[in-house]
Amino acid sequence: MAPSKEGINVKKLTDEELIFRFQEGDILSYNEIVARYKDRLTNYIFRYVGSYDECDDIVQDTFVKVYTSKHLYKEIAKFSTWIYTIAINLAKTKVVKQQKYKTFSISNVYDDENKDFDLPDEAFTPDVDANAKFLNAHIQKALDQINENYRELVILRDIEDYSYEEIVDMTGLPMGTVKSRINRGREKLQELLKDIYNEE
Amino acid sequence: MLNDDDKYKALRDTLRSVPRVKAKSDFESRLMARIREAEKQPVHHAAPVVHKSAVVKSWWANLFRPAFAPALGLTVVLLITVVVYFAYFAKMNDSNPVNQQQFVSSTNQGDLVIYVKSDTSNYSSNYPREYSAANPDENQNRSSDFYYSSPHEMPSDFNARPDPKTTPGTELKPDRVSEEQRFEMQKGYEKDKEKGVDVKGEVKPLPPVMKKESLKKESKEDSKLSDEKKNIYFDDDAVKQEDKKTNAKRKETEKVKDNESEANDEIKQQTKDTNSRISRATKKDSTKTKDSDTEAEQKK
């Protein structure tokens, strides 16, 4: 990214400064926001939805929403909280729509061993081997099996590595609820990933 | 909560070890294309829709909307019941006023003696002591005007004299005894007294007579009883004057009746005469016709 017209290097600016500059019409600030958050949001949404194509759509929709609704952001919360909230809300609506119009997949007929998984081959770094692919698929399958409420919080805490306070800000849930849900999700995941621990 | 994080440390490590998913290489170019599409689309500013229902209707129209139908029905029914209650039951309640308690009659050896209350302040003075329905002792203590003991306190010995405390005074409604009857009774009472018939009871000057109209008024205006009642009753002089007037009226009416009876007799006699004349005439006509018929037959 090139420096802006005023000669300010946008890479050194914080997220909040970028969004304020973008609110004033600086498109370079918006590009910087997209560069910072596209991978983080893709990873987060992919773990939540489980499908890479859907994840890509959701992240694109999130950035479009940020572009069109830039004036709605106010310095009450952190920008990361705001953009994550937009993304998770879009993902939730997408999941609800999918559940409403659930299509029958022929892959469900076969045993678990023959099941195919949506592996984002393009997105992975080239040095990922087959074993890592299998581990990744197994963990994703376990995440898909746990409750949505637990999954969202476990991803934020254990994969995205957000603090409890930030998660409370993002979700709007009480601290106690966040902690209990995270623990329950972890318990469930531990049960589902027993095989991995035994092998290790 | 850090303990919980430590507890699930292995799980957290495995989750972190999962390779991170990255966005596609053409992500930004596709995003820009979508943003341009979004900018091209005309922004639909929704015009403020004025709902017809939002227009303020008159309160009369709002009152008769279907939602209020049951409530309106209930209020109408309630109004009707209230009207009926005050129209009928209130009249029924008027039949229990204090006026009934003002007339007390007691029988003694076949003579009906009626005592009429003249003053509300002292009831006991109006009644003979033996048959007074009101107990003066209790009257002093109680705030209410009269005290009637309940009927179930009647004694088992029916030959004994009625106990004034237990027996309620035989009450007569004011309508039952007309003024004329009362005068007759008073006369009878005086005659018996002159003859020496033992009329038990306290001999007192006759109590003042109450007018019917005043009684009716009193029933309607119970609230004004306290001071005004005293003015309703007549004095003894007024009673005497009334007696004279009524006697004069009687005489007049008797005279009128006599005159009427005489006139009736005359009319009856006249009608009899005319009837007899008519009957004679008809008899004559019939004989004449009979004679003419016989003559005609003879001619034939």
XYZ file of C-alpha atoms in Angstrom:
500
model
C 0.000 0.000 0.000
C 1.327 3.408 -0.944
C 1.307 6.293 1.499
C -1.727 8.575 1.369
C -1.806 11.998 -0.309
C -1.033 13.684 2.961
C 2.158 11.615 3.214
C 0.963 9.543 6.160
C 1.919 5.879 6.162
C -1.389 4.094 6.737
C 0.322 0.958 7.917
C 1.376 2.698 11.102
C -2.132 3.826 11.947
C -4.381 1.953 14.323
C -7.636 0.349 13.201
C -9.715 3.119 14.725
C -7.644 5.825 13.032
C -8.033 4.032 9.735
C -11.796 3.826 9.971
C -12.020 7.505 10.938
C -9.905 8.435 7.961
C -12.069 6.224 5.782
C -15.162 7.975 7.150
C -13.616 11.220 5.896
C -13.233 9.677 2.419
C -9.721 8.187 2.437
C -10.033 5.019 0.343
C -6.447 3.959 1.108
C -7.413 3.530 4.746
C -10.194 1.196 3.673
C -7.758 -0.852 1.595
C -5.485 -1.103 4.618
C -8.416 -2.360 6.759
C -9.191 -5.021 4.141
C -5.542 -6.099 4.033
C -5.416 -6.404 7.820
C -8.651 -8.294 8.388
C -9.296 -10.449 5.293
C -7.275 -13.477 6.513
C -8.326 -13.206 10.128
C -11.970 -13.020 9.194
C -11.636 -15.813 6.633
C -10.112 -18.141 9.199
C -12.682 -17.250 11.822
C -15.672 -17.598 9.519
C -14.336 -20.773 7.933
C -14.050 -22.427 11.373
C -17.541 -21.324 12.167
C -19.293 -22.201 8.891
C -17.110 -25.099 7.759
C -17.360 -24.267 4.048
C -14.719 -22.204 2.315
C -16.936 -20.854 -0.461
C -19.564 -19.714 1.994
C -16.835 -18.285 4.189
C -15.471 -16.281 1.271
C -18.921 -14.877 0.485
C -19.505 -13.926 4.084
C -16.178 -12.135 4.404
C -16.795 -10.253 1.174
C -20.241 -9.237 2.438
C -18.637 -8.097 5.674
C -16.271 -5.721 3.899
C -19.018 -4.420 1.650
C -21.045 -3.698 4.753
C -18.104 -1.887 6.321
C -17.783 0.179 3.137
C -21.468 1.127 2.933
C -22.060 1.559 6.670
C -18.809 3.258 7.599
C -20.686 6.167 9.219
C -22.275 3.811 11.745
C -19.024 3.086 13.535
C -18.479 5.175 16.641
C -15.584 5.060 19.024
C -17.546 3.198 21.644
C -15.898 -0.148 20.947
C -12.785 -1.323 19.240
C -12.915 -1.580 15.456
C -11.985 -5.271 15.595
C -14.993 -5.904 17.822
C -17.238 -4.076 15.400
C -16.034 -5.887 12.289
C -16.073 -9.298 13.990
C -19.619 -8.648 15.164
C -20.670 -7.832 11.596
C -19.000 -10.974 10.303
C -20.474 -13.327 12.913
C -23.950 -11.865 12.453
C -23.756 -12.421 8.702
C -22.471 -15.957 9.279
C -25.309 -16.696 11.665
C -27.945 -15.469 9.229
C -26.339 -17.576 6.520
C -26.371 -20.663 8.753
C -30.003 -20.060 9.658
C -30.900 -19.775 5.971
C -29.058 -22.996 5.248
C -30.891 -24.787 8.017
C -34.158 -23.439 6.701
C -33.559 -24.640 3.150
C -31.480 -27.707 3.977
C -30.509 -29.693 0.910
C -29.933 -33.404 0.961
C -26.327 -34.327 0.279
C -25.617 -37.772 -1.125
C -22.350 -37.858 0.810
C -24.337 -38.219 4.036
C -25.454 -41.686 2.964
C -21.972 -43.159 3.152
C -20.021 -43.971 6.260
C -17.945 -41.377 8.027
C -14.767 -42.766 6.491
C -16.015 -42.135 2.972
C -17.229 -38.646 3.746
C -15.645 -35.863 1.809
C -14.712 -32.555 3.405
C -14.506 -29.045 2.063
C -10.795 -28.536 2.239
C -9.646 -25.127 1.105
C -6.666 -26.403 -0.801
C -5.979 -23.103 -2.481
C -5.797 -21.234 0.795
C -3.382 -23.439 2.629
C 0.256 -22.667 2.601
C 2.144 -24.943 0.215
C 4.140 -26.725 2.936
C 1.066 -28.386 4.512
C 1.381 -32.134 4.174
C -1.308 -34.797 4.031
C -1.195 -35.514 7.752
C -1.882 -31.897 8.575
C -4.724 -31.933 6.075
C -6.264 -34.901 7.845
C -5.836 -33.286 11.281
C -7.341 -30.080 10.016
C -10.355 -31.893 8.603
C -10.833 -33.854 11.807
C -10.775 -30.764 13.996
C -13.121 -28.965 11.643
C -15.506 -31.887 11.798
C -15.420 -31.779 15.603
C -16.068 -28.030 15.584
C -19.031 -28.515 13.290
C -20.511 -31.059 15.685
C -20.597 -28.856 18.766
C -23.323 -26.303 19.473
C -23.139 -23.052 17.496
C -23.102 -20.942 20.652
C -20.132 -22.872 22.048
C -18.356 -23.038 18.699
C -18.411 -19.278 18.162
C -16.849 -18.594 21.559
C -14.303 -21.418 21.425
C -13.060 -20.170 18.049
C -12.749 -16.628 19.325
C -10.929 -17.678 22.478
C -8.771 -20.659 21.423
C -8.208 -20.100 17.697
C -8.379 -16.320 17.282
C -6.883 -15.854 20.763
C -9.125 -13.006 21.882
C -9.385 -12.112 25.572
C -12.562 -12.762 27.529
C -13.288 -9.033 27.736
C -13.041 -8.652 23.975
C -15.309 -11.654 23.487
C -17.830 -10.101 25.890
C -17.711 -6.892 23.827
C -18.123 -8.769 20.557
C -20.955 -11.021 21.570
C -22.710 -8.808 24.077
C -23.048 -11.735 26.470
C -22.285 -11.601 30.196
C -18.843 -12.718 31.320
C -20.188 -15.733 33.203
C -22.097 -16.946 30.179
C -19.037 -16.558 27.963
C -16.818 -18.540 30.322
C -19.302 -21.323 30.924
C -20.021 -21.686 27.224
C -16.322 -21.813 26.382
C -15.760 -24.529 28.997
C -18.686 -26.586 27.793
C -17.466 -26.278 24.199
C -14.006 -27.376 25.222
C -15.380 -30.401 27.065
C -17.361 -31.405 24.030
C -14.382 -30.907 21.730
C -12.142 -32.945 23.998
C -14.564 -35.846 23.809
C -14.718 -35.625 20.027
C -10.943 -35.343 19.616
C -10.066 -38.266 21.882
C -8.458 -40.187 19.024
C -5.966 -37.428 18.300
C -4.812 -37.278 21.911
C -4.411 -41.077 22.081
C -2.297 -41.095 18.959
C -0.162 -38.306 20.364
C -10.498 -18.781 34.658
C -6.845 -19.159 33.891
C -7.079 -22.552 35.606
C -9.669 -23.557 33.064
C -7.327 -22.459 30.269
C -4.542 -24.551 31.809
C -6.909 -27.474 32.208
C -7.613 -27.486 28.485
C -4.077 -26.541 27.506
C -3.606 -29.575 25.280
C -6.811 -28.892 23.447
C -5.916 -25.243 23.022
C -2.521 -26.181 21.608
C -4.067 -28.525 19.091
C -6.576 -25.881 18.035
C -3.808 -23.313 17.632
C -1.715 -25.773 15.664
C -4.409 -26.019 13.035
C -3.196 -24.211 9.903
C -4.856 -20.874 9.424
C -7.104 -20.442 6.432
C -6.233 -17.510 4.212
C -8.344 -15.539 1.833
C -8.131 -16.111 -1.879
C -5.541 -14.165 -3.875
C -8.140 -12.324 -5.929
C -10.120 -11.411 -2.825
C -9.505 -7.672 -3.068
C -10.280 -7.409 -6.772
C -13.560 -9.294 -6.314
C -14.372 -7.110 -3.329
C -13.834 -3.941 -5.343
C -16.082 -5.287 -8.087
C -18.816 -5.960 -5.542
C -18.428 -2.512 -4.024
C -18.783 -0.911 -7.436
C -21.927 -2.934 -8.087
C -23.282 -1.844 -4.750
C -22.559 1.818 -5.572
C -24.206 1.538 -9.007
C -27.422 0.222 -7.557
C -29.763 3.121 -6.942
C -30.269 3.778 -3.327
C -33.956 3.404 -2.547
C -34.882 6.001 -0.071
C -38.061 4.719 1.314
C -40.612 7.454 1.210
C -42.439 7.862 4.457
C -45.538 5.796 4.037
C -48.563 7.411 5.518
C -50.768 4.661 6.798
C -54.439 5.272 6.526
C -54.950 3.668 9.903
C -52.622 6.220 11.419
C -55.000 9.001 10.529
C -56.615 10.098 13.685
C -60.238 9.101 13.651
C -62.872 10.843 15.635
C -63.429 9.557 19.138
C -66.972 8.570 18.189
C -65.657 6.268 15.428
C -63.071 4.837 17.802
C -65.733 4.173 20.399
C -67.799 1.992 18.061
C -64.981 -0.033 16.618
C -65.439 -3.812 16.738
C -62.848 -4.281 19.444
C -65.007 -2.388 21.899
C -68.209 -4.296 21.087
C -68.115 -6.617 24.127
C -67.209 -3.813 26.475
C -70.039 -1.663 25.139
C -72.467 -4.546 25.505
C -71.458 -5.069 29.098
C -71.837 -1.408 29.941
C -75.326 -1.317 28.400
C -76.366 -4.384 30.421
C -74.968 -2.844 33.586
C -76.823 0.403 32.944
C -80.084 -1.483 32.424
C -79.633 -3.432 35.653
C -78.895 -0.258 37.576
C -81.975 1.465 36.157
C -84.166 -1.547 36.928
C -82.790 -1.756 40.441
C -83.486 1.862 41.248
C -86.877 1.826 39.522
C -88.316 -1.255 41.268
C -86.300 -2.238 44.264
C -86.085 1.263 45.580
C -89.895 1.417 45.586
C -90.022 -1.861 47.412
C -87.712 -0.514 50.028
C -90.007 2.475 50.523
C -92.615 0.127 51.990
C -90.548 -0.216 55.189
C -90.360 3.316 56.392
C -90.751 4.505 59.921
C -94.349 5.538 59.157
C -95.544 2.015 59.660
C -94.277 2.166 63.149
C -96.311 5.229 63.923
C -99.617 3.361 64.026
C -100.065 0.844 66.729
C -103.280 -0.918 67.387
C -104.105 -3.234 70.180
C -107.234 -5.271 70.755
C -108.855 -5.459 74.093
C -112.169 -7.246 74.599
C -113.059 -6.886 70.969
C -112.444 -3.163 70.746
C -109.930 -1.860 68.311
C -107.977 0.997 69.722
C -105.640 2.842 67.462
C -102.938 5.041 68.776
C -101.320 7.482 66.511
C -97.957 8.885 67.227
C -97.974 12.618 67.660
C -94.373 13.262 68.479
C -91.296 11.316 67.497
C -89.373 12.415 70.516
C -91.472 10.562 73.113
C -93.250 7.482 71.793
C -94.035 5.867 75.061
C -96.305 8.709 76.198
C -98.649 7.990 73.304
C -99.278 4.364 74.143
C -100.874 2.697 77.089
C -98.304 1.266 79.370
C -99.657 -2.245 79.109
C -99.469 -2.536 75.355
C -96.790 -0.157 74.453
C -94.712 -1.723 71.738
C -91.871 0.517 72.511
C -89.929 -0.136 75.655
C -89.213 3.243 77.157
C -86.151 1.959 78.961
C -84.655 0.638 75.822
C -85.795 3.643 73.939
C -83.599 5.735 76.110
C -80.613 3.543 75.596
C -80.971 2.829 71.926
C -80.270 5.280 69.254
C -82.959 3.855 66.994
C -86.533 5.075 67.317
C -88.230 1.754 67.921
C -87.303 -1.611 69.187
C -89.319 -4.670 68.281
C -88.377 -7.934 69.791
C -88.128 -10.882 67.458
C -91.195 -13.147 67.066
C -89.424 -16.286 68.219
C -89.441 -14.904 71.741
C -93.229 -15.426 72.036
C -94.191 -17.212 75.258
C -95.667 -20.697 75.198
C -98.624 -19.712 77.452
C -101.006 -18.227 74.935
C -103.695 -17.400 77.516
C -101.407 -14.997 79.257
C -101.397 -11.381 78.383
C -99.026 -10.517 75.610
C -95.731 -9.328 76.852
C -95.072 -5.911 75.369
C -91.403 -6.677 75.189
C -91.823 -9.868 73.189
C -94.977 -9.262 71.169
C -94.599 -6.881 68.350
C -97.361 -4.380 68.196
C -100.046 -5.253 65.677
C -99.432 -2.703 63.066
C -101.926 -1.225 60.764
C -100.935 0.550 57.664
C -102.240 4.068 57.428
C -104.275 3.204 54.326
C -106.304 0.583 56.091
C -108.179 2.937 58.394
C -109.801 5.895 56.799
C -110.593 9.011 58.670
C -114.295 8.211 58.714
C -113.644 4.821 60.237
C -111.437 6.405 62.769
C -114.167 8.837 63.728
C -116.639 6.010 64.068
C -114.234 4.141 66.252
C -113.671 7.179 68.368
C -117.385 7.670 68.743
C -117.796 4.042 69.720
C -115.078 4.438 72.207
C -116.746 7.468 73.733
C -120.136 5.735 73.832
C -118.638 2.735 75.569
C -116.993 5.018 77.990
C -120.310 6.750 78.716
C -122.078 3.411 79.123
C -119.469 2.344 81.611
C -117.914 -0.367 79.526
C -114.480 -1.144 80.807
C -112.171 0.169 78.184
C -108.790 -0.747 79.331
C -106.010 1.459 78.575
C -104.978 4.790 79.686
C -107.641 7.421 79.274
C -106.084 10.270 77.562
C -107.231 13.047 75.384
C -107.486 11.783 71.865
C -104.239 12.003 70.036
C -103.924 14.331 67.174
C -104.820 12.933 63.771
C -102.340 12.764 61.044
C -103.235 13.662 57.532
C -102.710 11.177 54.760
C -100.841 13.635 52.669
C -98.506 14.417 55.446
C -97.855 10.694 55.892
C -96.926 10.276 52.259
C -94.657 13.227 52.421
C -93.064 11.827 55.470
C -92.317 8.526 53.760
C -90.571 10.338 50.962
C -88.686 12.719 53.128
C -87.313 10.507 55.831
C -84.206 12.516 56.059
C -86.087 15.614 57.113
C -87.820 13.847 59.957
C -86.049 15.383 62.874
C -87.442 18.902 63.234
C -90.046 19.145 60.569
C -92.116 16.249 61.864
C -93.383 18.211 64.779
C -94.917 20.749 62.483
C -96.765 18.126 60.448
C -99.239 17.216 63.219
C -102.259 19.233 64.063
C -103.283 20.541 67.380
C -106.465 19.515 69.186
C -108.266 22.686 68.112
C -107.492 21.969 64.536
C -108.876 18.483 64.981
C -112.088 19.798 66.378
C -112.422 22.219 63.525
C -111.867 19.404 61.113
C -114.520 17.360 62.881
C -116.975 20.167 62.453
C -116.112 20.546 58.827
C -116.451 16.874 58.131
C -119.798 16.753 59.928
C -121.032 19.678 57.867
C -119.829 17.963 54.763
C -121.620 14.828 55.744
C -124.825 16.650 56.291
C -124.490 18.286 52.953
C -123.795 15.024 51.258
C -126.782 13.435 53.003
C -128.974 16.271 51.845
C -127.700 15.906 48.334
C -128.323 12.196 48.499
C -131.870 12.744 49.700
C -132.491 15.193 46.917
C -131.056 12.801 44.436
C -133.189 9.952 45.723
C -136.300 12.136 45.459
C -135.433 13.107 41.947
C -134.842 9.504 41.103
C -138.240 8.549 42.457
C -139.889 11.210 40.361
C -138.093 10.025 37.283
C -139.115 6.480 38.013
C -142.750 7.447 38.384
C -142.629 9.395 35.154
C -141.159 6.489 33.303
C -143.758 4.191 34.785
C -146.551 6.511 33.617
C -145.155 6.736 30.146
C -144.763 2.985 29.954
C -148.348 2.434 31.072
C -149.578 4.941 28.487
C -147.612 3.282 25.762
C -148.922 -0.117 26.717
C -152.496 1.141 26.679
C -152.024 2.707 23.288
C -150.590 -0.426 21.861
C -153.463 -2.425 23.306
C -155.950 -0.063 21.666
C -154.175 -0.341 18.345
C -154.168 -4.076 18.532
C -157.935 -4.187 19.287
C -158.566 -1.783 16.423
C -156.634 -3.897 13.979
C -158.375 -7.017 15.215
C -161.801 -5.337 14.636
C -160.847 -4.237 11.117
C -159.721 -7.775 10.292
C -162.973 -9.289 11.458
C -164.943 -6.710 9.453
C -162.975 -7.540 6.311
C -163.566 -11.232 6.759
C -167.246 -10.614 7.240
C -167.349 -8.556 4.026
C -165.722 -11.344 2.153
